Tab-separated table of C-alpha atoms in Angstrom:
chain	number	residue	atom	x	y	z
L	1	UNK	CA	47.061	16.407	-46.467
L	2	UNK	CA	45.905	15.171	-42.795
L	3	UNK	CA	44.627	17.353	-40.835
L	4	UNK	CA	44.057	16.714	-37.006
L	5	UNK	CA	40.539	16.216	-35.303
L	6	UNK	CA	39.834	19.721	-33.302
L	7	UNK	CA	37.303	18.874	-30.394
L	8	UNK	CA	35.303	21.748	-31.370
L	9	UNK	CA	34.359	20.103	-34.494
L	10	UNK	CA	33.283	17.016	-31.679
L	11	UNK	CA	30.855	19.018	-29.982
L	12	UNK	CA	28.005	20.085	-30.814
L	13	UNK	CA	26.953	24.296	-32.084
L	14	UNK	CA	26.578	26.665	-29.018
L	15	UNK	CA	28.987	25.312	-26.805
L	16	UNK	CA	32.938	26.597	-25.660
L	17	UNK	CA	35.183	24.024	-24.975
L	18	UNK	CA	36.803	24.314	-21.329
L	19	UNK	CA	38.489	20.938	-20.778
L	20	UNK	CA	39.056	17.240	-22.262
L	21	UNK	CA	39.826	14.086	-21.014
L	22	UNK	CA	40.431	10.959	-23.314
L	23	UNK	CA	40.138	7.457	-21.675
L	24	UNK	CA	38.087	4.607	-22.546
L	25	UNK	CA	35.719	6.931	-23.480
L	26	UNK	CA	36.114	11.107	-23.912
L	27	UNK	CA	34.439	13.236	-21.423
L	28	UNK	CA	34.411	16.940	-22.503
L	29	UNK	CA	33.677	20.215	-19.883
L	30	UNK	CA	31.892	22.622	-22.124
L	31	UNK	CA	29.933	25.647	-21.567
L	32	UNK	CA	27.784	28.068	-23.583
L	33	UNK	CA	29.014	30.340	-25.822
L	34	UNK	CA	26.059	33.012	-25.394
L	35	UNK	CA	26.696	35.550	-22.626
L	36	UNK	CA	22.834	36.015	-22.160
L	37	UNK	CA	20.198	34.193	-21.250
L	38	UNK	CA	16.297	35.160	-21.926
L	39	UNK	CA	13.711	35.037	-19.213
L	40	UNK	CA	11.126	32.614	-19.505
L	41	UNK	CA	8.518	35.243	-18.068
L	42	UNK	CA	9.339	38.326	-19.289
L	43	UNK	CA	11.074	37.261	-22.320
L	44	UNK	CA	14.288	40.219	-20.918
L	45	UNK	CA	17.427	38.945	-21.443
L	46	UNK	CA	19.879	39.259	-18.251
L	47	UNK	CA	23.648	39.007	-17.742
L	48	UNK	CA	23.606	39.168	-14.041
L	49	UNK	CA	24.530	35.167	-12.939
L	50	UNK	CA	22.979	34.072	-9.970
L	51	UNK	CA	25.302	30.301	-9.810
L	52	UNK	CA	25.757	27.694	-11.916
L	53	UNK	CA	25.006	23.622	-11.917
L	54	UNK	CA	26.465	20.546	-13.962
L	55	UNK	CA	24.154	18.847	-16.679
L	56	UNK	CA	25.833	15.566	-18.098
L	57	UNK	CA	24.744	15.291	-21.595
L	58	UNK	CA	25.315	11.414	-23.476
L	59	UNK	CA	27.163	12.339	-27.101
L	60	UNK	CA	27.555	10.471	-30.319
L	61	UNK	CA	30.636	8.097	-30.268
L	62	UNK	CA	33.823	9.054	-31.536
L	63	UNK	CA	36.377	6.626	-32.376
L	64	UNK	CA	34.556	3.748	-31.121
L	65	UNK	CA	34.620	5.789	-27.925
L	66	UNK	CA	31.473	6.920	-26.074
L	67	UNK	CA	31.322	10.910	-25.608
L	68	UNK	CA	30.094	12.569	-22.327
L	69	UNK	CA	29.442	16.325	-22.172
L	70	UNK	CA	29.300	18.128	-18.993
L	71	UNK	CA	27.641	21.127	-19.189
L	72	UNK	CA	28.342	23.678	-16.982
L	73	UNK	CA	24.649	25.216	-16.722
L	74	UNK	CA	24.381	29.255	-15.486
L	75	UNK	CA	21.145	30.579	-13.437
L	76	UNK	CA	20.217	33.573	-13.583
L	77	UNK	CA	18.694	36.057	-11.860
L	78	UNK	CA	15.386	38.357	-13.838
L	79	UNK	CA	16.264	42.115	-14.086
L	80	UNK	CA	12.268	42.968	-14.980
L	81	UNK	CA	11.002	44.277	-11.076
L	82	UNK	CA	7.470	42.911	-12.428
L	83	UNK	CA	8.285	39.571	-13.104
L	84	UNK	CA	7.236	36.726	-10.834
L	85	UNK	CA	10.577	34.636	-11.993
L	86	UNK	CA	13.454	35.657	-10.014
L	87	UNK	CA	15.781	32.949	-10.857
L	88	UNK	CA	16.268	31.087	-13.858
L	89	UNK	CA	18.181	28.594	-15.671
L	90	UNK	CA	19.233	28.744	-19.312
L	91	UNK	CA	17.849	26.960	-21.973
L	92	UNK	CA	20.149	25.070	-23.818
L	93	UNK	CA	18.349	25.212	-27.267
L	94	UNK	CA	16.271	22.082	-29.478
L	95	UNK	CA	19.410	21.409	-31.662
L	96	UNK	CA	21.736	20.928	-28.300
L	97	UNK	CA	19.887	19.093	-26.457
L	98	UNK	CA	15.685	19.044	-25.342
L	99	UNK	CA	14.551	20.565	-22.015
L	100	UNK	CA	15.617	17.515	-18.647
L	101	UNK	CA	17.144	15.374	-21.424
L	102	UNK	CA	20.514	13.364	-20.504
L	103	UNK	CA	21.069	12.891	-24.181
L	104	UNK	CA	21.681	15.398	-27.266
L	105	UNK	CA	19.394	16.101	-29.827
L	106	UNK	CA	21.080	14.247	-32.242
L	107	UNK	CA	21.758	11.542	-30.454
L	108	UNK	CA	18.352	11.067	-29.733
L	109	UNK	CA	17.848	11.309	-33.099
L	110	UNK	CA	19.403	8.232	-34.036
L	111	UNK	CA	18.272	6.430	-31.265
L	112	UNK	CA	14.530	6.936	-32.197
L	113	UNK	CA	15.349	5.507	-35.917
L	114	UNK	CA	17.400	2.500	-34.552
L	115	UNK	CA	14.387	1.771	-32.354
L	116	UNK	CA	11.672	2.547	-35.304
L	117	UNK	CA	13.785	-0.005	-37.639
L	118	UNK	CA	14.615	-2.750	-35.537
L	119	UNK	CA	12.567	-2.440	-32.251
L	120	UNK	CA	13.809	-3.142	-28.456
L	121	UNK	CA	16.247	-5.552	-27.786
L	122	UNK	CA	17.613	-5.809	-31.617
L	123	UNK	CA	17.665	-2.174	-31.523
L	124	UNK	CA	19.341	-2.089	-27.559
L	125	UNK	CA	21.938	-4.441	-29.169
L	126	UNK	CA	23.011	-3.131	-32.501
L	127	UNK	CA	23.800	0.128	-30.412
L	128	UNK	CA	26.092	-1.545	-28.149
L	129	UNK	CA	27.952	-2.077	-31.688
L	130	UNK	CA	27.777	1.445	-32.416
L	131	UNK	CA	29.093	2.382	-28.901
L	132	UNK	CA	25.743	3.990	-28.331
L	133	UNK	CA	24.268	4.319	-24.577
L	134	UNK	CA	20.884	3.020	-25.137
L	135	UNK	CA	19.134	0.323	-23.769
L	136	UNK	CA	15.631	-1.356	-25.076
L	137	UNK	CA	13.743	0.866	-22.944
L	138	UNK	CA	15.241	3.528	-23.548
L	139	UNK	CA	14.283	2.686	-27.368
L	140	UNK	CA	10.879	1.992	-27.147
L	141	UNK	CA	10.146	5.090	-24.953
L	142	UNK	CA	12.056	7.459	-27.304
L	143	UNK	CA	9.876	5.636	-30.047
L	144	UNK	CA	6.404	6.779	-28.045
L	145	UNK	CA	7.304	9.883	-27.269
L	146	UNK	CA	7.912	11.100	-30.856
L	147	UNK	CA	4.818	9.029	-31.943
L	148	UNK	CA	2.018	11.363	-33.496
L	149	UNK	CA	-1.566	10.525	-31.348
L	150	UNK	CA	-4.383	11.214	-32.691
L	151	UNK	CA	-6.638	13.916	-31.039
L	152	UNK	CA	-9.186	11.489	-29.136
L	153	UNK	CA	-12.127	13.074	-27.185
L	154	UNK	CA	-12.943	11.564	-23.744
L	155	UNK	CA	-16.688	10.054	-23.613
L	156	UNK	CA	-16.289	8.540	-19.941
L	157	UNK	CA	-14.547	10.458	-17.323
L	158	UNK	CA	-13.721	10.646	-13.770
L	159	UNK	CA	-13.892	14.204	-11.361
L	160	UNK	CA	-12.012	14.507	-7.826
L	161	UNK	CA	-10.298	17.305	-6.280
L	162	UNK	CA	-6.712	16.948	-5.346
L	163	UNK	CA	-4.819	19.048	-2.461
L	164	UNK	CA	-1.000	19.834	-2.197
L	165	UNK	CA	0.373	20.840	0.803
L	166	UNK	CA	0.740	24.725	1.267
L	167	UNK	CA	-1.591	25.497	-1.869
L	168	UNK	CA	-5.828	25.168	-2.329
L	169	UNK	CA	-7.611	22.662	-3.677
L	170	UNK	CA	-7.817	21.660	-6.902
L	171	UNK	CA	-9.641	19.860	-9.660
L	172	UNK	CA	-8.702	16.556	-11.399
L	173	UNK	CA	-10.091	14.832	-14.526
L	174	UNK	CA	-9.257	11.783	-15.830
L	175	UNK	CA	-10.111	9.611	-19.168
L	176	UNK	CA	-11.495	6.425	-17.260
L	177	UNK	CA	-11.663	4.321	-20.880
L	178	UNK	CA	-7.815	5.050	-21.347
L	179	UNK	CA	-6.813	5.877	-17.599
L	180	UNK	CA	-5.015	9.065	-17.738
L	181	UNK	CA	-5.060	12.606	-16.449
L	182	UNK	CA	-6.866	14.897	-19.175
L	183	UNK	CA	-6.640	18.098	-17.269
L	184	UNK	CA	-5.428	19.849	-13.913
L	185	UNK	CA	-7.861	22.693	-12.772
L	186	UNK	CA	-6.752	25.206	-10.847
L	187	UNK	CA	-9.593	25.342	-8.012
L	188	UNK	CA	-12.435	23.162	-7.605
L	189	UNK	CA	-15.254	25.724	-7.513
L	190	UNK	CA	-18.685	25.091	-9.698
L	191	UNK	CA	-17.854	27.710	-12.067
L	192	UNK	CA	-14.369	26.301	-13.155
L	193	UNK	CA	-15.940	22.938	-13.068
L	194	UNK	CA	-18.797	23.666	-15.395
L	195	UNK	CA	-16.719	26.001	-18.031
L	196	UNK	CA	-14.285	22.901	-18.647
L	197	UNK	CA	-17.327	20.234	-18.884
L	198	UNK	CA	-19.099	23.378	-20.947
L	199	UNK	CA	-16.460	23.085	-23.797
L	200	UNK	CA	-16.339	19.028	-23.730
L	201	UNK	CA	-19.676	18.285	-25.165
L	202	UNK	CA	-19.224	15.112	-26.804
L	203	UNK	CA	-18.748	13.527	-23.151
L	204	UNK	CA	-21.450	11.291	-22.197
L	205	UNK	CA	-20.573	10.104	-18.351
L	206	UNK	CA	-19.459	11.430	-15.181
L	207	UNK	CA	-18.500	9.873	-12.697
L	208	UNK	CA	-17.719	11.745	-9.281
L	209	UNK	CA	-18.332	11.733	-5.359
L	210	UNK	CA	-21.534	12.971	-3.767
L	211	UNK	CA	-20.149	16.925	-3.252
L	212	UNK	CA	-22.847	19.165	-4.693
L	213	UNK	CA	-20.392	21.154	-6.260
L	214	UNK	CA	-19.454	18.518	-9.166
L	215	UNK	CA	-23.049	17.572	-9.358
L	216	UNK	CA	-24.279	20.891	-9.626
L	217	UNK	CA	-22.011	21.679	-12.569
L	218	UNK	CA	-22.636	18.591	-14.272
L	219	UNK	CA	-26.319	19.265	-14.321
L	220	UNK	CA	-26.180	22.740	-15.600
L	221	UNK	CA	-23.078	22.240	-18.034
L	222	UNK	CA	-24.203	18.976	-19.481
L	223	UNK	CA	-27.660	17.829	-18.628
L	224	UNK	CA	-27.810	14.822	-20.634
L	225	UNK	CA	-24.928	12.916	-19.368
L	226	UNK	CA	-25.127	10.031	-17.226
L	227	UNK	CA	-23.674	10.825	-13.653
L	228	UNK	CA	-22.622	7.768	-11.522
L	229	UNK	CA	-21.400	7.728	-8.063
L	230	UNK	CA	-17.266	6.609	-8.416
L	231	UNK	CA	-16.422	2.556	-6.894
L	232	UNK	CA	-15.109	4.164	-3.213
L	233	UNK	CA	-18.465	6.281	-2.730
L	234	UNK	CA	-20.403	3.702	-4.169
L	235	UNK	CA	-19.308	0.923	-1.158
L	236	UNK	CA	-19.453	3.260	1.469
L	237	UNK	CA	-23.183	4.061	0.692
L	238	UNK	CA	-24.099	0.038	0.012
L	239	UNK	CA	-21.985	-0.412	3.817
L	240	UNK	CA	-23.470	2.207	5.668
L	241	UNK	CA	-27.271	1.566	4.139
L	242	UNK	CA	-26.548	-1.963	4.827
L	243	UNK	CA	-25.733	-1.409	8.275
L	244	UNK	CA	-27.881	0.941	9.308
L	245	UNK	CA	-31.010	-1.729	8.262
L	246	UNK	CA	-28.990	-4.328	10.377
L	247	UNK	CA	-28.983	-2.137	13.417
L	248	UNK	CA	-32.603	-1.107	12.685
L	249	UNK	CA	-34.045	-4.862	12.397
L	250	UNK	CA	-31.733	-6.466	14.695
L	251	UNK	CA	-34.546	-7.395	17.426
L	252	UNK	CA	-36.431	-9.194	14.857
L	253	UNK	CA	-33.215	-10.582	13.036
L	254	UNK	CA	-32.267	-12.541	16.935
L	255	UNK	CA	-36.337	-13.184	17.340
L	256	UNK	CA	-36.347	-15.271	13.832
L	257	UNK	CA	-33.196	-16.662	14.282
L	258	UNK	CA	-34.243	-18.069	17.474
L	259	UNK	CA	-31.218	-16.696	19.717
L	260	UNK	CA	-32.596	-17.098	23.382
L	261	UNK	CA	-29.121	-16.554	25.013
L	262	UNK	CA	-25.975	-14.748	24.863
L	263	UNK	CA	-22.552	-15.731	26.174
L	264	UNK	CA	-20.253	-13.058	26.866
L	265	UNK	CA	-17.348	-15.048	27.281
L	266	UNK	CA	-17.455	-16.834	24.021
L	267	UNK	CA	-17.180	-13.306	22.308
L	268	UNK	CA	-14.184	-11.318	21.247
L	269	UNK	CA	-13.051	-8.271	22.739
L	270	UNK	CA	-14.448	-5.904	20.043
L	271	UNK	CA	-17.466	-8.079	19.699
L	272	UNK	CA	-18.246	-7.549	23.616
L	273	UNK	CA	-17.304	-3.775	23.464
L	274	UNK	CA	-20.236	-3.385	20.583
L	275	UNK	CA	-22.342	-5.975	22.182
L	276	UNK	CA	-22.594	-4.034	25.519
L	277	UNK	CA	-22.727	-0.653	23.747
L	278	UNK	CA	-25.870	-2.550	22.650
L	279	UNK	CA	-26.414	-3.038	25.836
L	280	UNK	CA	-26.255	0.407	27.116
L	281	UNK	CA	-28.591	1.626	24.223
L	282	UNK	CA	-31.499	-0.842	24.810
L	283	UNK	CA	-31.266	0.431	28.918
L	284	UNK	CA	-31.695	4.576	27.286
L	285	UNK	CA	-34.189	3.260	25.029
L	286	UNK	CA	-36.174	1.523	28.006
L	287	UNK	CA	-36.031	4.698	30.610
L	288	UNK	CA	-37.159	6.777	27.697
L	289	UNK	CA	-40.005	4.705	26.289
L	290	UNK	CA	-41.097	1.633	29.096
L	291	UNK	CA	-42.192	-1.540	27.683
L	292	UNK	CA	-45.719	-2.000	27.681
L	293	UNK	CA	-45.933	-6.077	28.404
L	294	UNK	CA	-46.013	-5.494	32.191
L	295	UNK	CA	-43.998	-9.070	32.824
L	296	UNK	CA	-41.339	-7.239	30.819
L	297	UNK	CA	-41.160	-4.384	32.569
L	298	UNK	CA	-40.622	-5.829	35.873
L	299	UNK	CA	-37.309	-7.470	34.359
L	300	UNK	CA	-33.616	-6.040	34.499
L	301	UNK	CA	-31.449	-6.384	31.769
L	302	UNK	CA	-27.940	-8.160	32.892
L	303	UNK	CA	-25.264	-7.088	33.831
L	304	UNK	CA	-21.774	-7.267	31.857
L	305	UNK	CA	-20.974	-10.466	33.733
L	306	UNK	CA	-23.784	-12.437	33.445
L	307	UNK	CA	-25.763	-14.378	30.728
L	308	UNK	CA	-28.222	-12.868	28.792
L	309	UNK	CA	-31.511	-13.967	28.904
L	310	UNK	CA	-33.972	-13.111	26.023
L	311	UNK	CA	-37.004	-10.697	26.953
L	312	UNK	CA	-40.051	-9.173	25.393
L	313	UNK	CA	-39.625	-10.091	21.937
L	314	UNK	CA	-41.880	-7.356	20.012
L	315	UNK	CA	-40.294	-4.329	21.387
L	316	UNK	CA	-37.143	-5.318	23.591
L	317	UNK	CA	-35.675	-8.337	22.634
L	318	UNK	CA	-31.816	-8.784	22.797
């Protein structure tokens, strides 16, 4: 005999039906069935329902017609006076549907074989067929995410802290050779630092900024490692020793280079602003120590709106 399709046979274990609406596709208002819902702190179950949010959830087709479940999601609110989480929201189980998934469990289920069999865009379009909601992305990424990785131990890695606003530093470590966070830490003192690198032995370099607390760690946890200064450190230190010879040797640099005159007019504005800050520090540098070529000394240096002449050229040159 024929017997009628019941839409709790449509939907999946755990859930009530409250409502159905059949259009071009069939969008179902469900809820679930358990009155209870179990802390994820405490593990104590509560019953005291704190409000209550809408999770869409994407369905296996039925009659060539696309299924949509809205769930209607409860939080609720910890009973346990000890417990750090107040509120909560219940878990809708692994054979429902996974924890911030928009699909069920078994539709993701067939959407990770469709994508294992054919791959992307055959998979993206044999789905269409099937009245499926899946594109190729959506294939390949279900694909990774079920893929089994091996366990692979980082050699090369990268320290920095991190800060969010409102909480205290942390520590961050990346894999440099496959470019992804490894591990969050919760503080960035030398202690943490050197228990994580303590347990990693088979890593061979580090590479972090010039804070002594990374270095320090380093050196006790793993002496043997190779520790190298990270690309942004690395610049600043070539810049600033670069510079700092510059300034140093810049009376010899104009004397070889044979500059006997300056033109203030045929410099920029931020190249006049440094070149009369020069200015000003060759007039401190002459009060404090004179010149000892007495010609020399009997000279002024210009003024801002005149050309400069050259002068001594062993110990005040400009």
């Amino acid at each position: 005999m024929p017997r009628s399709l019941h839409p709790s046979s449509v939907v999946p274990r755990g859930l009530l039906i409250d409502h159905v609406e059949i259009g071009t596709g069939m969008t179902i208002t469900a809820r679930p069935a358990a009155a209870l819902a179990q802390c994820p702190g405490c593990d104590q179950p509560s019953s005291r329902i704190h409000g209550c949010y809408t999770r869409t959830l994407s369905d296996l087709p039925v009659a060539s017609r696309p299924v949509v479940i809205d769930v209607r999601v409860r939080r609720f609110r910890c009973i346990g006076s000890d417990c750090r989480t107040q509120i909560f929201a219940e878990r809708l189980g692994p054979d429902l549907a996974a924890a911030f998934s928009r699909c069920t469990t078994r539709l993701n289920y067939i959407v990770h074989h469709l994508g294992l069999a054919l791959g992307g865009r055959p998979a993206a379009s044999f789905a269409r067929r099937l009245m499926v909601p899946a594109s190729r992305d959506t294939m390949l990424r279900t694909v990774r995410r079920r893929a089994v990785r091996p366990v692979e131990h980082p050699r090369v890695i990268g320290i920095d802290d991190y800060f969010c606003r409102g909480q205290r530093y942390g520590t961050l470590v990346c894999d440099l050779e496959r470019r992804r966070v490894i591990a969050l830490l919760p503080d960035r003192e030398s202690g943490t630092v050197e228990a994580w690198l303590a347990a990693h032995p088979e890593i061979t370099v580090v590479a972090h900024d010039r804070g002594g607390c990374y270095g320090e760690a380093t050196t006790r946890a793993l002496p043997y490692v190779l520790q190298v200064a990270d690309r942004l450190r690395l610049m600043e230190n070539v810049s600033a020793a670069f510079l700092d010879a510059g300034r140093k040797s810049m009376a010899a640099i104009r004397f070889a280079a044979g500059v006997a005159t300056v033109d203030p007019e045929r410099l920029t504005c931020s190249e006049r602003l440094q070149y009369y800050g020069y200015l000003q520090g060759r007039r401190r540098a002459r009060r404090s120590s004179p010149c000892r070529d007495r010609a020399c000394r009997s000279r002024k240096l210009p003024e801002r709106t005149s050309t400069v002449a050259s002068s001594c050229a062993t110990c005040c040159a400009v």
